[in-house]
């Protein structure tokens, strides 16, 4: 399996603080069946001032440490990139890394406030030749009132990345509900761990693949953790990768807690 969203680099953001924890996370990933991890620390202006050069240097140092420890995990580069003015310019100038130098960019929306004109920001990136991969939409507190924004963005060509643990309930009932709904409605392109630590948020992807397989089948679950992630690493255009599964109209669901509370379409 391939994990394209993981905070594995030590001391660079809110992920592991020491190399020892990074190595423990890497061992956990290998034991889980992950063969390749993209190191994607936050780029958050004013908080985590990371850039491509610094991330690449940190990845190379961790590669050396993995080799010395005998941990067979391949590493790539990237960033969990927050919205910022002229983000497309930062990519073009080489300050903001895409996933392993491809056309695909991890884009993290704000967690608690819907950004104004979010769809316009995404379209600006796509117009610049970037495929935004929107990270963990199921965990955003504003998905209830803006669900149609995500469905429309998928129709326009943006990609969605669920956190594997959301499908298994690691983040609670609410993210699990929205993760399952997006998966059922054919809106999810890849799964990733978004791991930050070895204890509370370990790099476990297999459990998410298995939970996805129970809902969409083993073939699509494999696309979520291997085929499409490999296509991203190979910088293939989206049209050359397995399309999202065509789904019949989703039958009306029984009014669960989150539907009764928010009632979104």
Coordinates of C-alpha atoms in Angstrom, one line a residue:
X1 CA 0.0 0.0 0.0
X2 CA 1.0 3.6 -0.5
X3 CA 0.3 6.4 2.1
X4 CA 0.3 9.8 0.6
X5 CA -0.5 11.8 3.7
X6 CA 1.6 11.3 6.7
X7 CA 3.3 13.6 9.3
X8 CA 6.4 11.4 9.7
X9 CA 9.3 13.9 9.8
X10 CA 10.5 14.7 13.3
X11 CA 10.4 18.2 14.8
X12 CA 9.0 20.0 11.7
X13 CA 5.3 20.4 12.6
X14 CA 2.8 18.9 15.0
X15 CA 3.9 15.4 14.2
X16 CA 6.6 13.4 16.0
X17 CA 9.1 15.4 18.1
X18 CA 12.0 13.0 18.0
X19 CA 13.6 10.7 15.5
X20 CA 12.9 7.7 17.7
X21 CA 9.2 8.3 17.3
X22 CA 9.5 8.7 13.6
X23 CA 11.3 5.4 13.4
X24 CA 8.6 3.7 15.5
X25 CA 6.0 5.1 13.1
X26 CA 7.9 3.8 10.1
X27 CA 8.1 0.3 11.6
X28 CA 4.4 0.4 12.3
X29 CA 3.7 1.4 8.7
X30 CA 5.8 -1.4 7.3
X31 CA 4.2 -3.9 9.6
X32 CA 0.8 -2.7 8.3
X33 CA 1.7 -3.4 4.7
X34 CA 2.7 0.2 3.7
X35 CA 5.7 0.2 1.3
X36 CA 5.8 3.9 0.4
X37 CA 5.0 7.0 2.6
X38 CA 4.9 10.6 1.4
X39 CA 6.2 12.8 4.1
X40 CA 3.7 15.7 4.1
X41 CA 4.3 18.2 7.0
X42 CA 2.0 21.2 7.3
X43 CA 2.7 24.4 5.4
X44 CA 0.7 26.9 7.4
X45 CA 1.8 30.5 7.0
X46 CA 2.5 32.0 10.5
X47 CA 2.6 28.7 12.2
X48 CA 4.6 26.1 10.2
X49 CA 6.8 27.9 7.8
X50 CA 8.0 24.9 5.9
X51 CA 9.1 25.0 2.3
X52 CA 10.1 22.5 -0.4
X53 CA 13.9 22.8 0.2
X54 CA 13.6 22.2 4.0
X55 CA 11.2 19.3 3.5
X56 CA 13.4 17.6 1.0
X57 CA 16.4 17.9 3.3
X58 CA 14.4 16.4 6.2
X59 CA 13.2 13.6 4.0
X60 CA 16.7 12.7 2.9
X61 CA 17.9 12.7 6.6
X62 CA 15.1 10.4 7.5
X63 CA 15.9 8.1 4.6
X64 CA 19.4 7.8 5.9
X65 CA 18.1 7.0 9.4
X66 CA 15.7 4.4 8.0
X67 CA 18.5 2.7 6.1
X68 CA 20.7 2.6 9.2
X69 CA 17.8 1.1 11.2
X70 CA 17.0 -1.5 8.5
X71 CA 13.5 -0.3 8.0
X72 CA 12.4 -0.9 4.4
X73 CA 10.1 2.0 3.9
X74 CA 10.4 4.2 0.8
X75 CA 9.9 7.9 1.3
X76 CA 8.6 10.7 -0.9
X77 CA 8.0 14.4 -0.5
X78 CA 5.0 16.6 -0.3
X79 CA 3.2 18.9 2.1
X80 CA -0.2 19.2 3.8
X81 CA -0.8 22.7 2.4
X82 CA -3.1 25.2 3.8
X83 CA -4.9 27.9 1.7
X84 CA -2.8 31.0 1.3
X85 CA -2.6 33.9 -1.0
X86 CA -1.0 33.0 -4.3
X87 CA -0.6 29.4 -3.5
X88 CA -0.3 28.6 -7.2
X89 CA 2.6 31.1 -7.4
X90 CA 4.3 29.3 -4.5
X91 CA 4.0 26.0 -6.4
X92 CA 5.3 27.6 -9.6
X93 CA 8.2 29.2 -7.8
X94 CA 9.3 26.0 -6.1
X95 CA 8.5 27.0 -2.5
X96 CA 5.5 24.7 -2.1
X97 CA 6.0 21.0 -3.0
X98 CA 3.4 18.9 -4.7
X99 CA 3.2 15.2 -4.0
X100 CA 6.6 13.9 -5.1
X101 CA 6.9 16.6 -7.7
X102 CA 3.7 15.6 -9.5
X103 CA 0.7 17.7 -10.6
X104 CA -1.2 16.6 -7.4
X105 CA -1.2 18.8 -4.3
X106 CA -2.5 18.0 -0.8
X107 CA -4.8 20.8 0.1
X108 CA -6.0 21.2 3.7
X109 CA -9.0 23.4 4.3
X110 CA -9.5 25.1 7.6
X111 CA -11.0 22.7 10.1
X112 CA -13.6 24.9 11.8
X113 CA -14.5 27.7 9.4
X114 CA -15.6 27.4 5.8
X115 CA -13.2 29.6 3.9
X116 CA -14.8 32.2 1.7
X117 CA -14.8 31.3 -2.0
X118 CA -13.2 28.0 -1.3
X119 CA -14.4 26.6 -4.6
X120 CA -12.8 29.6 -6.5
X121 CA -9.5 28.9 -4.8
X122 CA -9.6 25.3 -5.9
X123 CA -10.5 26.2 -9.4
X124 CA -7.6 28.7 -9.5
X125 CA -5.2 25.8 -8.8
X126 CA -6.8 23.6 -11.4
X127 CA -6.5 26.3 -14.0
X128 CA -2.8 26.3 -13.2
X129 CA -2.6 22.6 -14.0
X130 CA -2.7 21.4 -10.4
X131 CA -5.0 18.6 -9.2
X132 CA -6.0 19.5 -5.7
X133 CA -6.3 16.5 -3.4
X134 CA -8.5 17.8 -0.6
X135 CA -7.6 16.2 2.7
X136 CA -10.0 14.7 5.2
X137 CA -13.2 16.6 4.3
X138 CA -15.1 14.1 6.5
X139 CA -13.4 15.6 9.6
X140 CA -14.2 19.3 8.8
X141 CA -16.7 20.8 11.2
X142 CA -18.5 22.6 8.4
X143 CA -19.1 19.7 6.0
X144 CA -22.7 19.5 7.3
X145 CA -23.6 22.8 5.9
X146 CA -21.4 22.7 2.8
X147 CA -21.6 19.1 1.6
X148 CA -22.7 20.2 -1.9
X149 CA -19.4 22.1 -2.2
X150 CA -17.4 18.9 -2.1
X151 CA -19.7 17.0 -4.5
X152 CA -19.4 19.9 -7.0
X153 CA -15.6 20.1 -6.6
X154 CA -15.4 16.3 -7.4
X155 CA -17.5 16.9 -10.5
X156 CA -15.1 19.7 -11.6
X157 CA -12.0 17.5 -11.2
X158 CA -10.8 18.0 -7.6
X159 CA -9.8 14.8 -5.7
X160 CA -10.8 13.8 -2.2
X161 CA -8.7 12.0 0.4
X162 CA -10.3 10.3 3.4
X163 CA -8.5 9.5 6.6
X164 CA -8.4 5.7 6.9
X165 CA -9.2 5.9 10.6
X166 CA -12.4 7.8 9.9
X167 CA -13.9 4.7 8.3
X168 CA -13.1 2.6 11.4
X169 CA -14.4 5.1 14.0
X170 CA -11.1 6.3 15.3
X171 CA -12.2 9.9 15.1
X172 CA -15.7 9.3 16.4
X173 CA -19.2 8.8 15.0
X174 CA -19.5 12.0 13.1
X175 CA -16.4 11.7 10.8
X176 CA -17.3 8.0 10.3
X177 CA -20.8 8.9 9.1
X178 CA -19.5 11.4 6.5
X179 CA -16.6 9.2 5.5
X180 CA -19.0 6.3 4.8
X181 CA -21.5 8.6 3.0
X182 CA -18.8 10.1 0.7
X183 CA -17.5 6.6 0.0
X184 CA -21.0 5.3 -0.7
X185 CA -21.7 8.2 -3.1
X186 CA -18.5 7.7 -5.1
X187 CA -16.7 10.8 -4.0
X188 CA -13.5 9.4 -2.6
X189 CA -10.3 9.0 -4.7
X190 CA -7.7 7.8 -2.1
X191 CA -7.3 6.8 1.5
X192 CA -4.3 7.9 3.7
X193 CA -3.3 7.7 7.3
X194 CA -2.7 11.4 8.2
X195 CA -0.7 9.9 11.0
X196 CA 1.0 12.2 13.4
X197 CA 2.2 9.9 16.2
X198 CA 2.7 6.3 17.1
X199 CA 0.1 6.1 19.9
X200 CA -3.0 8.2 19.3
X201 CA -2.6 8.5 15.5
X202 CA -0.5 5.6 14.2
X203 CA 0.1 5.0 10.5
X204 CA -2.5 2.3 9.9
X205 CA -4.0 2.0 6.4
X206 CA -5.0 -1.7 6.1
X207 CA -7.9 -1.2 8.5
X208 CA -9.3 1.6 6.3
X209 CA -8.9 -0.5 3.2
X210 CA -10.8 -3.4 4.8
X211 CA -13.6 -1.1 6.0
X212 CA -13.8 0.4 2.5
X213 CA -13.9 -3.0 0.9
X214 CA -16.9 -3.9 3.0
X215 CA -18.8 -1.0 1.4
X216 CA -17.4 -0.7 -2.2
X217 CA -15.7 -4.0 -2.9
X218 CA -12.1 -5.2 -2.8
X219 CA -11.1 -3.9 -6.2
X220 CA -12.1 -0.3 -5.5
X221 CA -10.6 -0.5 -2.0
X222 CA -7.3 -1.5 -3.7
X223 CA -7.6 1.5 -6.0
X224 CA -7.9 3.7 -2.9
X225 CA -4.6 2.6 -1.4
X226 CA -2.5 1.5 -4.3
X227 CA -3.6 2.1 -7.9
X228 CA -4.5 5.7 -7.7
X229 CA -1.7 6.6 -5.2
X230 CA 0.8 4.9 -7.6
X231 CA -0.7 6.9 -10.5
X232 CA -0.1 10.1 -8.5
X233 CA 3.6 9.1 -7.9
X234 CA 3.9 8.4 -11.6
X235 CA 2.3 11.8 -12.3
X236 CA -0.3 10.3 -14.6
X237 CA -3.2 12.5 -15.6
X238 CA -6.5 11.7 -13.8
X239 CA -8.0 10.4 -17.0
X240 CA -5.5 7.6 -17.1
X241 CA -6.3 6.4 -13.6
X242 CA -9.3 4.2 -12.5
X243 CA -12.4 6.4 -12.5
X244 CA -14.5 6.7 -9.4
X245 CA -17.1 3.9 -9.4
X246 CA -20.4 4.7 -11.0
X247 CA -23.0 4.5 -8.4
X248 CA -26.8 4.2 -8.7
X249 CA -28.8 6.9 -6.9
X250 CA -28.2 6.4 -3.2
X251 CA -31.4 5.2 -1.6
X252 CA -32.9 7.5 1.0
X253 CA -31.2 6.7 4.3
X254 CA -33.0 6.2 7.5
X255 CA -32.7 9.5 9.4
X256 CA -29.7 8.9 11.6
X257 CA -28.4 11.3 14.2
X258 CA -26.3 13.5 11.9
X259 CA -29.0 13.6 9.2
X260 CA -31.7 14.6 11.7
X261 CA -29.4 17.2 13.1
X262 CA -28.1 18.8 9.9
X263 CA -30.4 17.5 7.2
X264 CA -28.0 18.1 4.3
X265 CA -28.4 16.7 0.8

